[in-house]
Amino acid sequence: WQPEDRKNSEEIDNAIVTMTINDQQIDLNKNHTGLYLYAGDKFKAGDKFFVSAEVDELGTVIAEDVYPHAPEILSVDTLRFFDEDEYTLYMRTMIKIMDRTGEKNYYRLLHNRNPIYVINGEEHQGGHDNDFIINQDIAMSSLTNEGILGEDENLFRIFPDDLFDGKEYTINIYFPLARGSHMLKDKILVQFELQSLTESYYMYM
């Protein structure tokens, strides 16, 4: 809860929280931090969920939405290239997806990479990096604060299907693997997660 002065937040421990899925009441579990958790089966595409939180002195807040379909990924291809000016080894990743027809779809691409070091014969993951460059992807780079193609201001890496509605689209991004005189001797674990977003969550971000 955020008071009117918006400078400080206060915790509430007497809220009545309820949730329904497809108009059916479901049980929520409260964990040690006070968060209410849904412990049931995973959501299915098309499920309608409704959450209500009520406090006598503050009133009631609600949230509702419909769980979207998972994105359909057709293929993932990679290509390494070396930039002599920057003396940097990059990896380009091209993720081909099929957009669902007859509906408005919204996407978000998340990325994480961890170097893996071998110490005394055992593998250990190092620090992670989740940034990647989108200035050559039309869908993501066109959605920037200035609306200038090629800029890299799409902080949440979100994009709608405006440019490829109901068709195949190849997401084209790249990221550095090694810079300067450092040789790429260690393994790097690279992970991507492509999410389908509801319209309300897309607009919120």
PDB file of C-alpha atoms in Angstrom:
ATOM      1  CA  TRP A   1       0.000   0.000   0.000  1.00  0.00           C
ATOM      2  CA  GLN A   2       1.325   3.464  -0.926  1.00  0.00           C
ATOM      3  CA  PRO A   3       0.014   6.440   1.100  1.00  0.00           C
ATOM      4  CA  GLU A   4      -1.091   9.666  -0.564  1.00  0.00           C
ATOM      5  CA  ASP A   5       2.304  11.317  -0.134  1.00  0.00           C
ATOM      6  CA  ARG A   6       3.773   8.444  -2.249  1.00  0.00           C
ATOM      7  CA  LYS A   7       7.077   8.702  -0.396  1.00  0.00           C
ATOM      8  CA  ASN A   8       6.776   5.641   1.792  1.00  0.00           C
ATOM      9  CA  SER A   9       5.155   2.245   1.470  1.00  0.00           C
ATOM     10  CA  GLU A  10       3.481   0.361   4.302  1.00  0.00           C
ATOM     11  CA  GLU A  11       2.774  -3.333   4.645  1.00  0.00           C
ATOM     12  CA  ILE A  12      -0.762  -4.591   5.152  1.00  0.00           C
ATOM     13  CA  ASP A  13      -1.408  -7.808   7.035  1.00  0.00           C
ATOM     14  CA  ASN A  14      -5.205  -7.836   7.198  1.00  0.00           C
ATOM     15  CA  ALA A  15      -6.114  -7.970   3.512  1.00  0.00           C
ATOM     16  CA  ILE A  16      -8.718 -10.457   2.315  1.00  0.00           C
ATOM     17  CA  VAL A  17      -7.377 -11.912  -0.950  1.00  0.00           C
ATOM     18  CA  THR A  18      -9.501 -14.098  -3.219  1.00  0.00           C
ATOM     19  CA  MET A  19      -8.906 -15.583  -6.644  1.00  0.00           C
ATOM     20  CA  THR A  20     -11.005 -17.328  -9.262  1.00  0.00           C
ATOM     21  CA  ILE A  21     -10.038 -19.186 -12.419  1.00  0.00           C
ATOM     22  CA  ASN A  22     -12.806 -19.496 -14.993  1.00  0.00           C
ATOM     23  CA  ASP A  23     -15.208 -18.232 -12.287  1.00  0.00           C
ATOM     24  CA  GLN A  24     -14.252 -21.076  -9.926  1.00  0.00           C
ATOM     25  CA  GLN A  25     -12.926 -20.120  -6.475  1.00  0.00           C
ATOM     26  CA  ILE A  26      -9.452 -21.504  -5.813  1.00  0.00           C
ATOM     27  CA  ASP A  27      -7.296 -21.841  -2.708  1.00  0.00           C
ATOM     28  CA  LEU A  28      -4.374 -19.526  -2.057  1.00  0.00           C
ATOM     29  CA  ASN A  29      -1.445 -20.285   0.240  1.00  0.00           C
ATOM     30  CA  LYS A  30       0.276 -17.540   2.222  1.00  0.00           C
ATOM     31  CA  ASN A  31       4.051 -17.927   2.492  1.00  0.00           C
ATOM     32  CA  HIS A  32       6.437 -16.750   5.217  1.00  0.00           C
ATOM     33  CA  THR A  33       6.841 -13.322   3.596  1.00  0.00           C
ATOM     34  CA  GLY A  34       3.090 -12.667   3.549  1.00  0.00           C
ATOM     35  CA  LEU A  35       2.619 -13.222  -0.181  1.00  0.00           C
ATOM     36  CA  TYR A  36      -0.416 -15.128  -1.426  1.00  0.00           C
ATOM     37  CA  LEU A  37       0.560 -17.910  -3.816  1.00  0.00           C
ATOM     38  CA  TYR A  38      -1.491 -20.000  -6.210  1.00  0.00           C
ATOM     39  CA  ALA A  39      -0.391 -23.586  -5.622  1.00  0.00           C
ATOM     40  CA  GLY A  40      -2.581 -25.330  -8.179  1.00  0.00           C
ATOM     41  CA  ASP A  41      -1.973 -26.544 -11.715  1.00  0.00           C
ATOM     42  CA  LYS A  42      -0.384 -24.336 -14.329  1.00  0.00           C
ATOM     43  CA  PHE A  43      -2.604 -21.910 -16.195  1.00  0.00           C
ATOM     44  CA  LYS A  44      -3.891 -23.047 -19.574  1.00  0.00           C
ATOM     45  CA  ALA A  45      -4.322 -20.814 -22.599  1.00  0.00           C
ATOM     46  CA  GLY A  46      -7.727 -19.150 -22.441  1.00  0.00           C
ATOM     47  CA  ASP A  47      -8.053 -19.401 -18.659  1.00  0.00           C
ATOM     48  CA  LYS A  48      -9.731 -16.325 -17.195  1.00  0.00           C
ATOM     49  CA  PHE A  49      -8.364 -15.328 -13.801  1.00  0.00           C
ATOM     50  CA  PHE A  50      -9.673 -12.758 -11.333  1.00  0.00           C
ATOM     51  CA  VAL A  51      -7.934 -11.525  -8.171  1.00  0.00           C
ATOM     52  CA  SER A  52      -9.437  -9.302  -5.476  1.00  0.00           C
ATOM     53  CA  ALA A  53      -7.743  -7.771  -2.419  1.00  0.00           C
ATOM     54  CA  GLU A  54      -9.914  -6.022   0.172  1.00  0.00           C
ATOM     55  CA  VAL A  55      -8.986  -3.949   3.248  1.00  0.00           C
ATOM     56  CA  ASP A  56     -11.728  -2.284   5.292  1.00  0.00           C
ATOM     57  CA  GLU A  57     -10.078   1.126   5.607  1.00  0.00           C
ATOM     58  CA  LEU A  58      -8.757   1.225   2.041  1.00  0.00           C
ATOM     59  CA  GLY A  59     -11.372  -0.480  -0.117  1.00  0.00           C
ATOM     60  CA  THR A  60     -10.912  -3.131  -2.783  1.00  0.00           C
ATOM     61  CA  VAL A  61      -8.558  -3.509  -5.731  1.00  0.00           C
ATOM     62  CA  ILE A  62      -9.098  -6.073  -8.487  1.00  0.00           C
ATOM     63  CA  ALA A  63      -7.189  -7.507 -11.428  1.00  0.00           C
ATOM     64  CA  GLU A  64      -8.446  -9.754 -14.199  1.00  0.00           C
ATOM     65  CA  ASP A  65      -7.088 -11.073 -17.466  1.00  0.00           C
ATOM     66  CA  VAL A  66      -7.044 -14.077 -19.806  1.00  0.00           C
ATOM     67  CA  TYR A  67      -3.966 -16.301 -19.974  1.00  0.00           C
ATOM     68  CA  PRO A  68      -2.475 -16.137 -23.502  1.00  0.00           C
ATOM     69  CA  HIS A  69      -1.319 -18.968 -25.756  1.00  0.00           C
ATOM     70  CA  ALA A  70       2.341 -19.913 -25.606  1.00  0.00           C
ATOM     71  CA  PRO A  71       4.424 -18.649 -28.542  1.00  0.00           C
ATOM     72  CA  GLU A  72       5.139 -21.137 -31.314  1.00  0.00           C
ATOM     73  CA  ILE A  73       8.893 -21.335 -31.958  1.00  0.00           C
ATOM     74  CA  LEU A  74       9.791 -22.910 -35.298  1.00  0.00           C
ATOM     75  CA  SER A  75      13.594 -22.801 -35.134  1.00  0.00           C
ATOM     76  CA  VAL A  76      16.597 -21.230 -33.415  1.00  0.00           C
ATOM     77  CA  ASP A  77      19.827 -20.548 -35.339  1.00  0.00           C
ATOM     78  CA  THR A  78      23.079 -18.940 -34.216  1.00  0.00           C
ATOM     79  CA  LEU A  79      26.039 -17.373 -35.996  1.00  0.00           C
ATOM     80  CA  ARG A  80      29.286 -15.981 -34.602  1.00  0.00           C
ATOM     81  CA  PHE A  81      30.957 -12.935 -36.106  1.00  0.00           C
ATOM     82  CA  PHE A  82      33.959 -10.811 -35.187  1.00  0.00           C
ATOM     83  CA  ASP A  83      33.934  -6.995 -35.168  1.00  0.00           C
ATOM     84  CA  GLU A  84      37.504  -5.893 -35.914  1.00  0.00           C
ATOM     85  CA  ASP A  85      36.843  -2.253 -35.009  1.00  0.00           C
ATOM     86  CA  GLU A  86      35.573  -3.146 -31.548  1.00  0.00           C
ATOM     87  CA  TYR A  87      37.737  -6.278 -31.295  1.00  0.00           C
ATOM     88  CA  THR A  88      34.686  -8.145 -30.053  1.00  0.00           C
ATOM     89  CA  LEU A  89      33.332 -11.603 -30.803  1.00  0.00           C
ATOM     90  CA  TYR A  90      29.531 -11.580 -31.110  1.00  0.00           C
ATOM     91  CA  MET A  91      26.882 -14.247 -31.414  1.00  0.00           C
ATOM     92  CA  ARG A  92      23.816 -13.566 -33.527  1.00  0.00           C
ATOM     93  CA  THR A  93      20.668 -15.497 -32.600  1.00  0.00           C
ATOM     94  CA  MET A  94      17.716 -15.834 -34.972  1.00  0.00           C
ATOM     95  CA  ILE A  95      14.492 -17.162 -33.469  1.00  0.00           C
ATOM     96  CA  LYS A  96      11.788 -17.969 -36.013  1.00  0.00           C
ATOM     97  CA  ILE A  97       8.237 -17.877 -34.656  1.00  0.00           C
ATOM     98  CA  MET A  98       4.755 -18.391 -36.089  1.00  0.00           C
ATOM     99  CA  ASP A  99       2.267 -15.736 -35.042  1.00  0.00           C
ATOM    100  CA  ARG A 100      -1.280 -16.861 -34.247  1.00  0.00           C
ATOM    101  CA  THR A 101      -3.855 -15.724 -36.785  1.00  0.00           C
ATOM    102  CA  GLY A 102      -7.053 -13.885 -36.017  1.00  0.00           C
ATOM    103  CA  GLU A 103      -5.885 -12.254 -32.803  1.00  0.00           C
ATOM    104  CA  LYS A 104      -3.638  -9.490 -31.522  1.00  0.00           C
ATOM    105  CA  ASN A 105      -0.454 -10.917 -30.001  1.00  0.00           C
ATOM    106  CA  TYR A 106       2.238  -9.393 -27.816  1.00  0.00           C
ATOM    107  CA  TYR A 107       5.673 -10.808 -27.040  1.00  0.00           C
ATOM    108  CA  ARG A 108       8.650 -10.336 -24.752  1.00  0.00           C
ATOM    109  CA  LEU A 109      12.132 -11.808 -25.204  1.00  0.00           C
ATOM    110  CA  LEU A 110      14.281 -12.475 -22.137  1.00  0.00           C
ATOM    111  CA  HIS A 111      17.924 -13.533 -22.266  1.00  0.00           C
ATOM    112  CA  ASN A 112      20.577 -14.705 -19.842  1.00  0.00           C
ATOM    113  CA  ARG A 113      24.123 -15.953 -20.284  1.00  0.00           C
ATOM    114  CA  ASN A 114      26.511 -17.360 -17.712  1.00  0.00           C
ATOM    115  CA  PRO A 115      30.195 -18.169 -18.217  1.00  0.00           C
ATOM    116  CA  ILE A 116      31.095 -21.630 -16.935  1.00  0.00           C
ATOM    117  CA  TYR A 117      34.545 -22.044 -15.402  1.00  0.00           C
ATOM    118  CA  VAL A 118      36.296 -25.317 -14.665  1.00  0.00           C
ATOM    119  CA  ILE A 119      37.942 -25.340 -11.244  1.00  0.00           C
ATOM    120  CA  ASN A 120      39.667 -28.524 -10.072  1.00  0.00           C
ATOM    121  CA  GLY A 121      37.806 -30.477 -12.708  1.00  0.00           C
ATOM    122  CA  GLU A 122      34.369 -29.154 -11.668  1.00  0.00           C
ATOM    123  CA  GLU A 123      32.202 -26.681 -13.582  1.00  0.00           C
ATOM    124  CA  HIS A 124      31.021 -23.491 -11.850  1.00  0.00           C
ATOM    125  CA  GLN A 125      28.793 -20.752 -13.247  1.00  0.00           C
ATOM    126  CA  GLY A 126      30.083 -17.205 -13.076  1.00  0.00           C
ATOM    127  CA  GLY A 127      28.208 -13.902 -13.084  1.00  0.00           C
ATOM    128  CA  HIS A 128      25.357 -13.460 -15.529  1.00  0.00           C
ATOM    129  CA  ASP A 129      24.599 -10.904 -18.240  1.00  0.00           C
ATOM    130  CA  ASN A 130      21.086 -10.401 -19.593  1.00  0.00           C
ATOM    131  CA  ASP A 131      21.574  -7.609 -22.121  1.00  0.00           C
ATOM    132  CA  PHE A 132      21.448  -8.065 -25.875  1.00  0.00           C
ATOM    133  CA  ILE A 133      21.433  -5.740 -28.886  1.00  0.00           C
ATOM    134  CA  ILE A 134      18.188  -5.246 -30.834  1.00  0.00           C
ATOM    135  CA  ASN A 135      19.124  -2.527 -33.348  1.00  0.00           C
ATOM    136  CA  GLN A 136      18.889  -4.953 -36.272  1.00  0.00           C
ATOM    137  CA  ASP A 137      15.525  -6.411 -35.291  1.00  0.00           C
ATOM    138  CA  ILE A 138      12.720  -4.487 -36.952  1.00  0.00           C
ATOM    139  CA  ALA A 139       9.926  -5.309 -34.492  1.00  0.00           C
ATOM    140  CA  MET A 140      11.808  -4.505 -31.290  1.00  0.00           C
ATOM    141  CA  SER A 141      13.974  -1.610 -32.459  1.00  0.00           C
ATOM    142  CA  SER A 142      11.004   0.239 -33.970  1.00  0.00           C
ATOM    143  CA  LEU A 143       9.352   0.329 -30.539  1.00  0.00           C
ATOM    144  CA  THR A 144      11.584   2.894 -28.839  1.00  0.00           C
ATOM    145  CA  ASN A 145      11.028   6.076 -26.883  1.00  0.00           C
ATOM    146  CA  GLU A 146      11.857   8.152 -29.958  1.00  0.00           C
ATOM    147  CA  GLY A 147      10.384   5.772 -32.523  1.00  0.00           C
ATOM    148  CA  ILE A 148      13.684   5.724 -34.436  1.00  0.00           C
ATOM    149  CA  LEU A 149      14.582   2.464 -36.169  1.00  0.00           C
ATOM    150  CA  GLY A 150      17.974   1.205 -35.040  1.00  0.00           C
ATOM    151  CA  GLU A 151      17.850   2.743 -31.568  1.00  0.00           C
ATOM    152  CA  ASP A 152      18.148   0.491 -28.515  1.00  0.00           C
ATOM    153  CA  GLU A 153      15.702   1.975 -26.027  1.00  0.00           C
ATOM    154  CA  ASN A 154      13.219  -0.892 -25.797  1.00  0.00           C
ATOM    155  CA  LEU A 155      14.187  -1.662 -22.198  1.00  0.00           C
ATOM    156  CA  PHE A 156      11.672  -4.467 -21.623  1.00  0.00           C
ATOM    157  CA  ARG A 157      12.317  -6.131 -25.021  1.00  0.00           C
ATOM    158  CA  ILE A 158       8.611  -6.207 -25.854  1.00  0.00           C
ATOM    159  CA  PHE A 159       6.950  -6.068 -29.279  1.00  0.00           C
ATOM    160  CA  PRO A 160       3.493  -6.575 -30.853  1.00  0.00           C
ATOM    161  CA  ASP A 161       2.712  -8.565 -34.000  1.00  0.00           C
ATOM    162  CA  ASP A 162       1.817  -5.436 -36.019  1.00  0.00           C
ATOM    163  CA  LEU A 163       4.472  -6.144 -38.670  1.00  0.00           C
ATOM    164  CA  PHE A 164       3.870  -9.897 -39.057  1.00  0.00           C
ATOM    165  CA  ASP A 165       0.275 -10.601 -38.027  1.00  0.00           C
ATOM    166  CA  GLY A 166      -0.524 -14.266 -38.691  1.00  0.00           C
ATOM    167  CA  LYS A 167       2.826 -14.909 -40.395  1.00  0.00           C
ATOM    168  CA  GLU A 168       6.282 -16.246 -39.667  1.00  0.00           C
ATOM    169  CA  TYR A 169       8.757 -13.791 -38.174  1.00  0.00           C
ATOM    170  CA  THR A 170      12.465 -14.165 -37.379  1.00  0.00           C
ATOM    171  CA  ILE A 171      13.684 -12.295 -34.296  1.00  0.00           C
ATOM    172  CA  ASN A 172      17.225 -11.101 -35.012  1.00  0.00           C
ATOM    173  CA  ILE A 173      19.380 -10.110 -32.025  1.00  0.00           C
ATOM    174  CA  TYR A 174      23.053 -10.395 -31.056  1.00  0.00           C
ATOM    175  CA  PHE A 175      25.280 -10.068 -28.011  1.00  0.00           C
ATOM    176  CA  PRO A 176      29.026 -10.070 -27.168  1.00  0.00           C
ATOM    177  CA  LEU A 177      30.736 -13.340 -26.260  1.00  0.00           C
ATOM    178  CA  ALA A 178      34.252 -11.990 -25.673  1.00  0.00           C
ATOM    179  CA  ARG A 179      35.931  -8.584 -25.873  1.00  0.00           C
ATOM    180  CA  GLY A 180      39.455  -7.281 -26.293  1.00  0.00           C
ATOM    181  CA  SER A 181      42.377  -9.662 -26.168  1.00  0.00           C
ATOM    182  CA  HIS A 182      40.536 -12.226 -24.024  1.00  0.00           C
ATOM    183  CA  MET A 183      40.181 -15.549 -25.753  1.00  0.00           C
ATOM    184  CA  LEU A 184      36.913 -17.419 -25.402  1.00  0.00           C
ATOM    185  CA  LYS A 185      38.263 -20.411 -23.515  1.00  0.00           C
ATOM    186  CA  ASP A 186      35.366 -21.156 -21.207  1.00  0.00           C
ATOM    187  CA  LYS A 187      31.864 -22.408 -21.882  1.00  0.00           C
ATOM    188  CA  ILE A 188      28.977 -19.967 -21.872  1.00  0.00           C
ATOM    189  CA  LEU A 189      25.444 -21.082 -21.022  1.00  0.00           C
ATOM    190  CA  VAL A 190      23.044 -19.045 -23.171  1.00  0.00           C
ATOM    191  CA  GLN A 191      19.317 -19.079 -22.404  1.00  0.00           C
ATOM    192  CA  PHE A 192      16.368 -17.360 -24.071  1.00  0.00           C
ATOM    193  CA  GLU A 193      12.758 -17.183 -22.960  1.00  0.00           C
ATOM    194  CA  LEU A 194      10.081 -15.963 -25.361  1.00  0.00           C
ATOM    195  CA  GLN A 195       6.883 -14.955 -23.566  1.00  0.00           C
ATOM    196  CA  SER A 196       3.368 -14.258 -24.782  1.00  0.00           C
ATOM    197  CA  LEU A 197       1.911 -11.236 -22.985  1.00  0.00           C
ATOM    198  CA  THR A 198      -1.635 -10.124 -22.424  1.00  0.00           C
ATOM    199  CA  GLU A 199      -2.492  -6.735 -23.883  1.00  0.00           C
ATOM    200  CA  SER A 200      -2.902  -5.175 -20.446  1.00  0.00           C
ATOM    201  CA  TYR A 201       0.545  -6.348 -19.257  1.00  0.00           C
ATOM    202  CA  TYR A 202       2.125  -5.225 -22.533  1.00  0.00           C
ATOM    203  CA  MET A 203       0.566  -1.765 -22.139  1.00  0.00           C
ATOM    204  CA  TYR A 204       1.657  -1.644 -18.497  1.00  0.00           C
ATOM    205  CA  MET A 205       5.304  -2.257 -19.479  1.00  0.00           C
TER     206      MET A 205
END
